[in-house]
């Protein structure tokens, strides 16, 4: 209560639309915050989504116009629309829009990441340069402009090597190259993109997530990947498994997250990263981002610890210091279901999957008759299941059982 006894005004947030619809829907369902959506005209939207959010005040940004002009138009819209919430907070869960979204927030006077910070959490070369300044172990790298440049790096650092765009996500455009001969299988580099080559790190891959409020990591959550994420492009199990709260984990997750938050100067919000532990136990930091992690990883954390994780996440963007109330002690993971090009003839039903041991949730994104043309990306799937277990290892065993049971039949000729 205020000194006069009246309740303070509800906070208002400018929320960038994202393909992470679960988070958007969660924010819009809250009754303690007002929301204005920031829509980029370059992002395709389904008719269903547009209809579902039609009641939400939305500013559609014209990406062909100068950012300063669009910022001025937004401020005029704010001033001239009666009853419109006035956002004083900003939240961007969209990785691809990180630079443009943060720049826009700065132009309209909202909290935002600086251009330097965006580089640290988006540009994979600038990111590694920052690791070097902070003393964080990481793979060696070099910018490349042609495939011939990759050969020189491999001869110096050893094979295999990893080739990737500097600002991609979901393993899009990322390749493991085992020898100079393997370059013949790689498509020509897109000249409109920046490219880099880096050392291949052999080991176990983990995902680190944390919520940060006023510069302090409130808590951190560790997930393991049954196989390194890049290997899912070759058809291996595609899953993320959050360790149970009581499980022993291989690193001090909170301390690591705080080191990253301090070094990257992240004052609030969601911090996400990946790292490797080599066969001899060496720690190697991979990538880091200041936005929600992909797939169903955020939901895994909430299900494993038994709390409303997305509620806590948004609160940090509202300059609140939430205190998570944990009510469960289990490991939970999301298993992405396999996909293949062609017309779907048959796919295991959600009801069928929910009868399998440990499966607590199932969501299919395709149905018989759909024609699939999956991208070469780590998020490609026909849906997902959530699987629980006492430990992360038990969850992984149950996931393999789900894959043995799951059926997807496609007519491949329909894809041609």
CSV table of C-alpha atoms in Angstrom, one decimal, residues 32-398:
chain,number,residue,atom,x,y,z
A,32,UNK,CA,-1.2,-8.4,-12.0
A,33,UNK,CA,0.5,-6.8,-15.0
A,34,UNK,CA,-0.6,-4.9,-18.2
A,35,UNK,CA,0.9,-6.0,-21.5
A,36,UNK,CA,1.5,-4.2,-24.8
A,37,UNK,CA,2.8,-6.5,-27.5
A,38,UNK,CA,5.7,-5.4,-29.8
A,39,UNK,CA,5.2,-7.1,-33.2
A,40,UNK,CA,7.8,-7.1,-35.9
A,41,UNK,CA,6.3,-7.2,-39.4
A,42,UNK,CA,9.1,-9.5,-40.5
A,43,UNK,CA,7.9,-12.3,-38.3
A,44,UNK,CA,5.1,-14.5,-39.8
A,45,UNK,CA,2.1,-15.2,-37.6
A,46,UNK,CA,-0.7,-17.7,-37.8
A,47,UNK,CA,-4.2,-16.6,-38.2
A,48,UNK,CA,-5.1,-18.4,-35.0
A,49,UNK,CA,-2.4,-16.5,-33.0
A,50,UNK,CA,-3.5,-13.1,-34.4
A,51,UNK,CA,-7.1,-13.9,-33.5
A,52,UNK,CA,-6.2,-15.1,-30.1
A,53,UNK,CA,-4.2,-11.9,-29.3
A,54,UNK,CA,-6.6,-9.4,-31.0
A,55,UNK,CA,-7.7,-8.0,-27.7
A,56,UNK,CA,-4.1,-7.1,-26.7
A,57,UNK,CA,-2.8,-3.6,-27.5
A,58,UNK,CA,-0.2,-4.2,-30.2
A,59,UNK,CA,2.4,-2.0,-31.9
A,60,UNK,CA,3.5,-3.4,-35.2
A,61,UNK,CA,7.0,-2.2,-36.1
A,62,UNK,CA,7.8,-1.5,-39.7
A,63,UNK,CA,11.2,-3.0,-40.2
A,64,UNK,CA,11.7,-1.2,-43.5
A,65,UNK,CA,11.6,2.2,-41.7
A,66,UNK,CA,14.4,3.9,-39.7
A,67,UNK,CA,14.4,2.7,-36.1
A,68,UNK,CA,14.3,6.3,-34.9
A,69,UNK,CA,11.2,7.0,-36.9
A,70,UNK,CA,9.5,3.9,-35.6
A,71,UNK,CA,10.4,4.8,-32.1
A,72,UNK,CA,8.8,8.3,-32.6
A,73,UNK,CA,5.7,6.7,-34.0
A,74,UNK,CA,5.4,4.4,-31.0
A,75,UNK,CA,5.7,7.3,-28.6
A,76,UNK,CA,3.0,9.2,-30.6
A,77,UNK,CA,0.8,6.1,-30.5
A,78,UNK,CA,1.3,5.8,-26.7
A,79,UNK,CA,0.5,9.5,-26.2
A,80,UNK,CA,-2.5,9.6,-28.5
A,81,UNK,CA,-4.3,6.4,-27.5
A,82,UNK,CA,-6.6,6.8,-24.4
A,83,UNK,CA,-6.6,4.0,-21.9
A,84,UNK,CA,-3.5,2.4,-23.3
A,85,UNK,CA,-1.1,1.0,-20.7
A,86,UNK,CA,2.2,2.9,-20.5
A,87,UNK,CA,4.9,0.3,-20.3
A,88,UNK,CA,7.9,1.0,-18.1
A,89,UNK,CA,9.4,-2.4,-18.4
A,90,UNK,CA,10.6,-4.4,-21.4
A,91,UNK,CA,10.9,-8.2,-22.1
A,92,UNK,CA,12.3,-9.8,-25.2
A,93,UNK,CA,12.3,-13.6,-25.4
A,94,UNK,CA,13.0,-13.6,-29.1
A,95,UNK,CA,16.7,-14.6,-29.9
A,96,UNK,CA,16.6,-13.6,-33.6
A,97,UNK,CA,15.3,-10.1,-32.7
A,98,UNK,CA,17.6,-9.4,-29.8
A,99,UNK,CA,19.6,-6.6,-31.5
A,100,UNK,CA,16.7,-4.8,-33.1
A,101,UNK,CA,14.4,-5.2,-30.1
A,102,UNK,CA,16.9,-4.0,-27.5
A,103,UNK,CA,17.7,-1.0,-29.7
A,104,UNK,CA,14.1,-0.1,-30.0
A,105,UNK,CA,13.6,-0.4,-26.2
A,106,UNK,CA,16.5,2.1,-25.8
A,107,UNK,CA,15.0,4.5,-28.3
A,108,UNK,CA,11.7,4.6,-26.4
A,109,UNK,CA,13.2,5.0,-23.0
A,110,UNK,CA,12.7,1.4,-21.6
A,111,UNK,CA,15.2,-0.8,-19.8
A,112,UNK,CA,17.3,-2.6,-22.3
A,113,UNK,CA,20.6,-4.3,-23.1
A,114,UNK,CA,23.3,-2.1,-24.5
A,115,UNK,CA,24.7,-2.7,-28.0
A,116,UNK,CA,27.8,-4.1,-26.3
A,117,UNK,CA,25.8,-6.5,-24.2
A,118,UNK,CA,23.8,-7.6,-27.2
A,119,UNK,CA,27.1,-8.5,-28.8
A,120,UNK,CA,28.2,-10.6,-25.8
A,121,UNK,CA,25.0,-12.6,-25.8
A,122,UNK,CA,24.3,-12.8,-29.5
A,123,UNK,CA,27.5,-12.6,-31.6
A,124,UNK,CA,29.4,-15.9,-31.0
A,125,UNK,CA,32.8,-14.4,-31.7
A,126,UNK,CA,32.3,-11.3,-29.5
A,127,UNK,CA,30.9,-13.7,-26.9
A,128,UNK,CA,34.1,-15.8,-26.8
A,129,UNK,CA,36.2,-12.6,-26.7
A,130,UNK,CA,34.3,-11.7,-23.6
A,131,UNK,CA,34.9,-15.2,-22.1
A,132,UNK,CA,38.6,-14.6,-22.7
A,133,UNK,CA,38.5,-11.3,-20.8
A,134,UNK,CA,36.6,-13.0,-17.9
A,135,UNK,CA,39.0,-16.1,-17.8
A,136,UNK,CA,36.2,-18.5,-18.8
A,137,UNK,CA,37.5,-21.6,-20.7
A,138,UNK,CA,36.1,-21.8,-24.2
A,139,UNK,CA,36.9,-23.3,-27.7
A,140,UNK,CA,39.3,-21.5,-30.0
A,141,UNK,CA,37.8,-19.9,-33.0
A,142,UNK,CA,38.5,-17.9,-36.1
A,143,UNK,CA,36.3,-15.9,-38.5
A,144,UNK,CA,36.1,-17.4,-42.0
A,145,UNK,CA,34.9,-16.1,-45.4
A,146,UNK,CA,35.3,-19.2,-47.6
A,147,UNK,CA,35.4,-23.0,-47.0
A,148,UNK,CA,39.1,-22.8,-47.8
A,149,UNK,CA,39.6,-20.8,-44.6
A,150,UNK,CA,38.3,-23.8,-42.7
A,151,UNK,CA,41.1,-26.0,-43.8
A,152,UNK,CA,43.8,-23.7,-42.4
A,153,UNK,CA,42.0,-23.7,-39.0
A,154,UNK,CA,41.7,-27.4,-39.0
A,155,UNK,CA,45.3,-27.9,-39.8
A,156,UNK,CA,46.3,-25.6,-36.9
A,157,UNK,CA,43.8,-26.7,-34.2
A,158,UNK,CA,43.0,-30.3,-35.4
A,159,UNK,CA,40.0,-32.0,-36.8
A,160,UNK,CA,37.0,-32.2,-36.4
A,161,UNK,CA,36.0,-28.6,-36.4
A,162,UNK,CA,32.6,-26.8,-36.1
A,163,UNK,CA,31.5,-24.4,-38.8
A,164,UNK,CA,28.6,-22.0,-38.0
A,165,UNK,CA,27.1,-18.6,-38.6
A,166,UNK,CA,28.0,-16.1,-36.0
A,167,UNK,CA,24.4,-15.2,-35.1
A,168,UNK,CA,22.4,-18.3,-35.6
A,169,UNK,CA,20.5,-20.5,-33.2
A,170,UNK,CA,19.0,-24.0,-33.1
A,171,UNK,CA,22.1,-25.3,-34.9
A,172,UNK,CA,20.8,-23.8,-38.1
A,173,UNK,CA,23.7,-23.7,-40.6
A,174,UNK,CA,26.0,-25.5,-38.2
A,175,UNK,CA,28.2,-28.4,-39.3
A,176,UNK,CA,30.8,-30.7,-37.9
A,177,UNK,CA,33.5,-31.3,-40.4
A,178,UNK,CA,35.8,-34.3,-39.7
A,179,UNK,CA,38.5,-33.7,-42.3
A,180,UNK,CA,39.3,-31.5,-45.4
A,181,UNK,CA,37.5,-34.0,-47.5
A,182,UNK,CA,34.3,-33.3,-45.6
A,183,UNK,CA,34.2,-29.8,-46.9
A,184,UNK,CA,33.0,-31.1,-50.2
A,185,UNK,CA,29.6,-31.9,-48.5
A,186,UNK,CA,29.1,-28.4,-47.1
A,187,UNK,CA,27.1,-25.9,-49.1
A,188,UNK,CA,28.7,-22.7,-50.1
A,189,UNK,CA,28.8,-20.1,-47.4
A,190,UNK,CA,26.0,-17.5,-47.6
A,191,UNK,CA,27.9,-14.2,-48.2
A,192,UNK,CA,25.2,-12.3,-46.4
A,193,UNK,CA,26.1,-14.0,-43.1
A,194,UNK,CA,29.2,-13.8,-40.9
A,195,UNK,CA,30.8,-17.2,-40.4
A,196,UNK,CA,33.2,-18.7,-37.9
A,197,UNK,CA,35.0,-22.0,-37.3
A,198,UNK,CA,35.8,-23.3,-33.9
A,199,UNK,CA,37.4,-26.2,-32.1
A,200,UNK,CA,35.3,-29.4,-31.7
A,201,UNK,CA,34.8,-30.2,-28.0
A,202,UNK,CA,34.3,-33.9,-27.3
A,203,UNK,CA,32.3,-34.4,-24.1
A,204,UNK,CA,29.0,-34.2,-22.4
A,205,UNK,CA,26.8,-31.2,-23.0
A,206,UNK,CA,24.7,-29.4,-20.4
A,207,UNK,CA,22.3,-26.5,-20.3
A,208,UNK,CA,22.4,-23.8,-17.6
A,209,UNK,CA,19.4,-21.6,-16.9
A,210,UNK,CA,19.1,-18.9,-14.3
A,211,UNK,CA,16.8,-16.1,-13.2
A,212,UNK,CA,18.5,-12.8,-12.3
A,213,UNK,CA,17.0,-10.0,-10.3
A,214,UNK,CA,18.8,-6.7,-9.6
A,215,UNK,CA,22.1,-8.4,-10.6
A,216,UNK,CA,21.7,-11.4,-8.3
A,217,UNK,CA,21.1,-14.9,-9.5
A,218,UNK,CA,18.0,-16.0,-7.5
A,219,UNK,CA,18.6,-19.6,-8.5
A,220,UNK,CA,20.0,-21.7,-11.4
A,221,UNK,CA,18.8,-24.9,-13.0
A,222,UNK,CA,20.9,-27.5,-14.7
A,223,UNK,CA,19.9,-29.8,-17.6
A,224,UNK,CA,21.7,-32.5,-19.3
A,225,UNK,CA,21.5,-33.4,-23.0
A,226,UNK,CA,21.6,-37.2,-23.6
A,227,UNK,CA,23.8,-36.4,-26.6
A,228,UNK,CA,25.5,-33.1,-27.7
A,229,UNK,CA,22.8,-30.9,-29.4
A,230,UNK,CA,24.6,-30.9,-32.8
A,231,UNK,CA,24.2,-34.7,-32.9
A,232,UNK,CA,20.4,-34.5,-33.0
A,233,UNK,CA,20.8,-33.4,-36.6
A,234,UNK,CA,22.0,-36.9,-37.3
A,235,UNK,CA,18.9,-38.5,-35.9
A,236,UNK,CA,20.1,-39.1,-32.3
A,237,UNK,CA,17.8,-38.6,-29.3
A,238,UNK,CA,16.7,-34.9,-29.0
A,239,UNK,CA,16.0,-34.1,-25.4
A,240,UNK,CA,16.7,-31.8,-22.4
A,241,UNK,CA,16.5,-33.2,-18.9
A,242,UNK,CA,16.4,-31.0,-15.8
A,243,UNK,CA,18.1,-32.6,-12.8
A,244,UNK,CA,16.0,-33.2,-9.7
A,245,UNK,CA,16.6,-30.6,-6.9
A,246,UNK,CA,18.2,-33.3,-4.7
A,247,UNK,CA,20.5,-34.7,-7.3
A,248,UNK,CA,24.2,-34.2,-7.2
A,249,UNK,CA,25.2,-32.1,-10.2
A,250,UNK,CA,28.7,-31.8,-11.8
A,251,UNK,CA,29.1,-28.0,-11.4
A,252,UNK,CA,28.0,-25.3,-9.0
A,253,UNK,CA,25.2,-24.0,-11.2
A,254,UNK,CA,24.4,-20.9,-9.2
A,255,UNK,CA,28.0,-19.8,-8.9
A,256,UNK,CA,28.6,-20.3,-12.6
A,257,UNK,CA,25.4,-18.4,-13.5
A,258,UNK,CA,26.4,-15.5,-11.2
A,259,UNK,CA,29.9,-15.4,-12.8
A,260,UNK,CA,28.2,-15.1,-16.2
A,261,UNK,CA,25.6,-12.5,-15.1
A,262,UNK,CA,28.4,-10.4,-13.5
A,263,UNK,CA,30.7,-10.7,-16.5
A,264,UNK,CA,28.0,-9.9,-19.1
A,265,UNK,CA,26.4,-7.3,-16.8
A,266,UNK,CA,23.0,-8.9,-16.9
A,267,UNK,CA,20.8,-7.0,-14.3
A,268,UNK,CA,17.6,-9.0,-14.6
A,269,UNK,CA,15.7,-11.7,-16.6
A,270,UNK,CA,16.5,-15.1,-18.0
A,271,UNK,CA,20.1,-16.2,-18.5
A,272,UNK,CA,20.7,-19.3,-20.6
A,273,UNK,CA,23.9,-21.1,-21.7
A,274,UNK,CA,25.4,-24.3,-22.7
A,275,UNK,CA,28.7,-25.9,-21.6
A,276,UNK,CA,30.7,-29.1,-22.0
A,277,UNK,CA,32.5,-31.3,-19.6
A,278,UNK,CA,35.2,-33.2,-21.5
A,279,UNK,CA,36.1,-36.9,-20.7
A,280,UNK,CA,38.8,-35.7,-18.3
A,281,UNK,CA,36.5,-33.3,-16.5
A,282,UNK,CA,37.6,-30.1,-18.2
A,283,UNK,CA,35.0,-27.3,-18.3
A,284,UNK,CA,34.4,-25.6,-21.6
A,285,UNK,CA,31.8,-22.8,-22.0
A,286,UNK,CA,29.9,-22.9,-25.2
A,287,UNK,CA,27.3,-20.2,-25.8
A,288,UNK,CA,25.2,-17.9,-23.7
A,289,UNK,CA,22.0,-15.9,-24.2
A,290,UNK,CA,19.8,-13.4,-22.4
A,291,UNK,CA,16.4,-14.9,-23.2
A,292,UNK,CA,14.3,-17.9,-22.6
A,293,UNK,CA,15.9,-21.2,-23.5
A,294,UNK,CA,14.4,-23.2,-26.4
A,295,UNK,CA,12.1,-26.2,-26.7
A,296,UNK,CA,10.3,-26.9,-23.4
A,297,UNK,CA,13.3,-26.4,-21.1
A,298,UNK,CA,11.7,-23.7,-19.0
A,299,UNK,CA,8.7,-25.9,-18.4
A,300,UNK,CA,11.0,-28.7,-17.4
A,301,UNK,CA,12.4,-26.6,-14.6
A,302,UNK,CA,9.0,-25.7,-13.2
A,303,UNK,CA,7.7,-29.3,-13.4
A,304,UNK,CA,10.9,-30.7,-11.8
A,305,UNK,CA,10.9,-28.2,-8.9
A,306,UNK,CA,7.2,-27.8,-8.6
A,307,UNK,CA,6.7,-24.1,-9.1
A,308,UNK,CA,5.4,-21.5,-11.6
A,309,UNK,CA,8.8,-20.9,-13.3
A,310,UNK,CA,7.4,-18.6,-16.0
A,311,UNK,CA,5.8,-16.4,-13.3
A,312,UNK,CA,9.1,-16.0,-11.6
A,313,UNK,CA,10.8,-15.2,-14.9
A,314,UNK,CA,8.5,-12.4,-15.8
A,315,UNK,CA,8.7,-10.9,-12.3
A,316,UNK,CA,12.4,-10.3,-12.7
A,317,UNK,CA,11.7,-8.2,-15.8
A,318,UNK,CA,9.3,-6.2,-13.7
A,319,UNK,CA,12.1,-5.3,-11.2
A,320,UNK,CA,10.7,-7.7,-8.6
A,321,UNK,CA,12.6,-10.1,-6.4
A,322,UNK,CA,10.5,-13.2,-6.5
A,323,UNK,CA,11.0,-16.1,-4.0
A,324,UNK,CA,10.4,-19.4,-5.7
A,325,UNK,CA,8.4,-21.9,-3.6
A,326,UNK,CA,9.6,-25.4,-4.6
A,327,UNK,CA,7.1,-28.2,-4.0
A,328,UNK,CA,8.5,-31.2,-6.0
A,329,UNK,CA,11.7,-33.2,-6.1
A,330,UNK,CA,12.0,-35.0,-9.4
A,331,UNK,CA,13.8,-34.9,-12.7
A,332,UNK,CA,11.8,-33.9,-15.8
A,333,UNK,CA,12.7,-33.6,-19.4
A,334,UNK,CA,11.2,-32.8,-22.8
A,335,UNK,CA,11.7,-35.4,-25.5
A,336,UNK,CA,11.3,-34.0,-29.1
A,337,UNK,CA,9.5,-36.6,-31.2
A,338,UNK,CA,11.2,-37.6,-34.5
A,339,UNK,CA,10.2,-36.1,-37.8
A,340,UNK,CA,10.8,-37.0,-41.5
A,341,UNK,CA,10.0,-35.4,-44.9
A,342,UNK,CA,6.8,-36.6,-46.5
A,343,UNK,CA,3.0,-36.9,-46.0
A,344,UNK,CA,2.1,-38.3,-42.6
A,345,UNK,CA,0.3,-41.6,-42.9
A,346,UNK,CA,0.4,-42.6,-39.2
A,347,UNK,CA,1.7,-41.1,-36.0
A,348,UNK,CA,1.3,-42.4,-32.4
A,349,UNK,CA,-1.4,-40.5,-30.6
A,350,UNK,CA,-1.1,-38.3,-27.5
A,351,UNK,CA,-3.3,-40.7,-25.6
A,352,UNK,CA,-1.1,-43.6,-26.5
A,353,UNK,CA,2.1,-41.8,-25.5
A,354,UNK,CA,0.5,-40.7,-22.1
A,355,UNK,CA,0.1,-44.4,-21.2
A,356,UNK,CA,3.9,-45.0,-21.3
A,357,UNK,CA,5.9,-45.1,-18.0
A,358,UNK,CA,6.9,-41.6,-16.8
A,359,UNK,CA,5.1,-39.6,-19.5
A,360,UNK,CA,3.2,-36.8,-17.9
A,361,UNK,CA,2.5,-34.7,-20.9
A,362,UNK,CA,2.2,-35.1,-24.7
A,363,UNK,CA,1.7,-32.6,-27.5
A,364,UNK,CA,1.7,-33.4,-31.2
A,365,UNK,CA,2.1,-30.7,-33.8
A,366,UNK,CA,1.2,-32.8,-36.8
A,367,UNK,CA,-1.6,-35.1,-37.8
A,368,UNK,CA,-2.2,-37.7,-40.6
A,369,UNK,CA,-2.4,-36.0,-43.9
A,370,UNK,CA,0.1,-33.2,-43.1
A,371,UNK,CA,3.0,-32.8,-45.4
A,372,UNK,CA,6.3,-32.4,-43.5
A,373,UNK,CA,9.4,-30.7,-44.7
A,374,UNK,CA,11.5,-30.4,-41.5
A,375,UNK,CA,14.3,-27.9,-41.4
A,376,UNK,CA,17.9,-28.9,-40.5
A,377,UNK,CA,17.5,-27.5,-37.0
A,378,UNK,CA,17.6,-28.8,-33.5
A,379,UNK,CA,14.0,-27.8,-32.8
A,380,UNK,CA,12.6,-29.8,-35.7
A,381,UNK,CA,10.1,-32.4,-34.4
A,382,UNK,CA,6.5,-33.7,-34.7
A,383,UNK,CA,5.8,-32.7,-31.1
A,384,UNK,CA,7.1,-33.5,-27.6
A,385,UNK,CA,6.5,-35.5,-24.5
A,386,UNK,CA,7.4,-34.5,-20.9
A,387,UNK,CA,8.9,-37.4,-19.0
A,388,UNK,CA,9.5,-37.6,-15.2
A,389,UNK,CA,11.7,-39.8,-13.0
A,390,UNK,CA,13.5,-39.8,-9.7
A,391,UNK,CA,16.8,-38.9,-11.5
A,392,UNK,CA,17.9,-37.5,-14.8
A,393,UNK,CA,19.3,-40.9,-15.7
A,394,UNK,CA,15.9,-42.6,-15.1
A,395,UNK,CA,14.2,-40.0,-17.3
A,396,UNK,CA,16.7,-40.7,-20.1
A,397,UNK,CA,16.0,-44.4,-19.9
A,398,UNK,CA,12.3,-43.8,-20.1
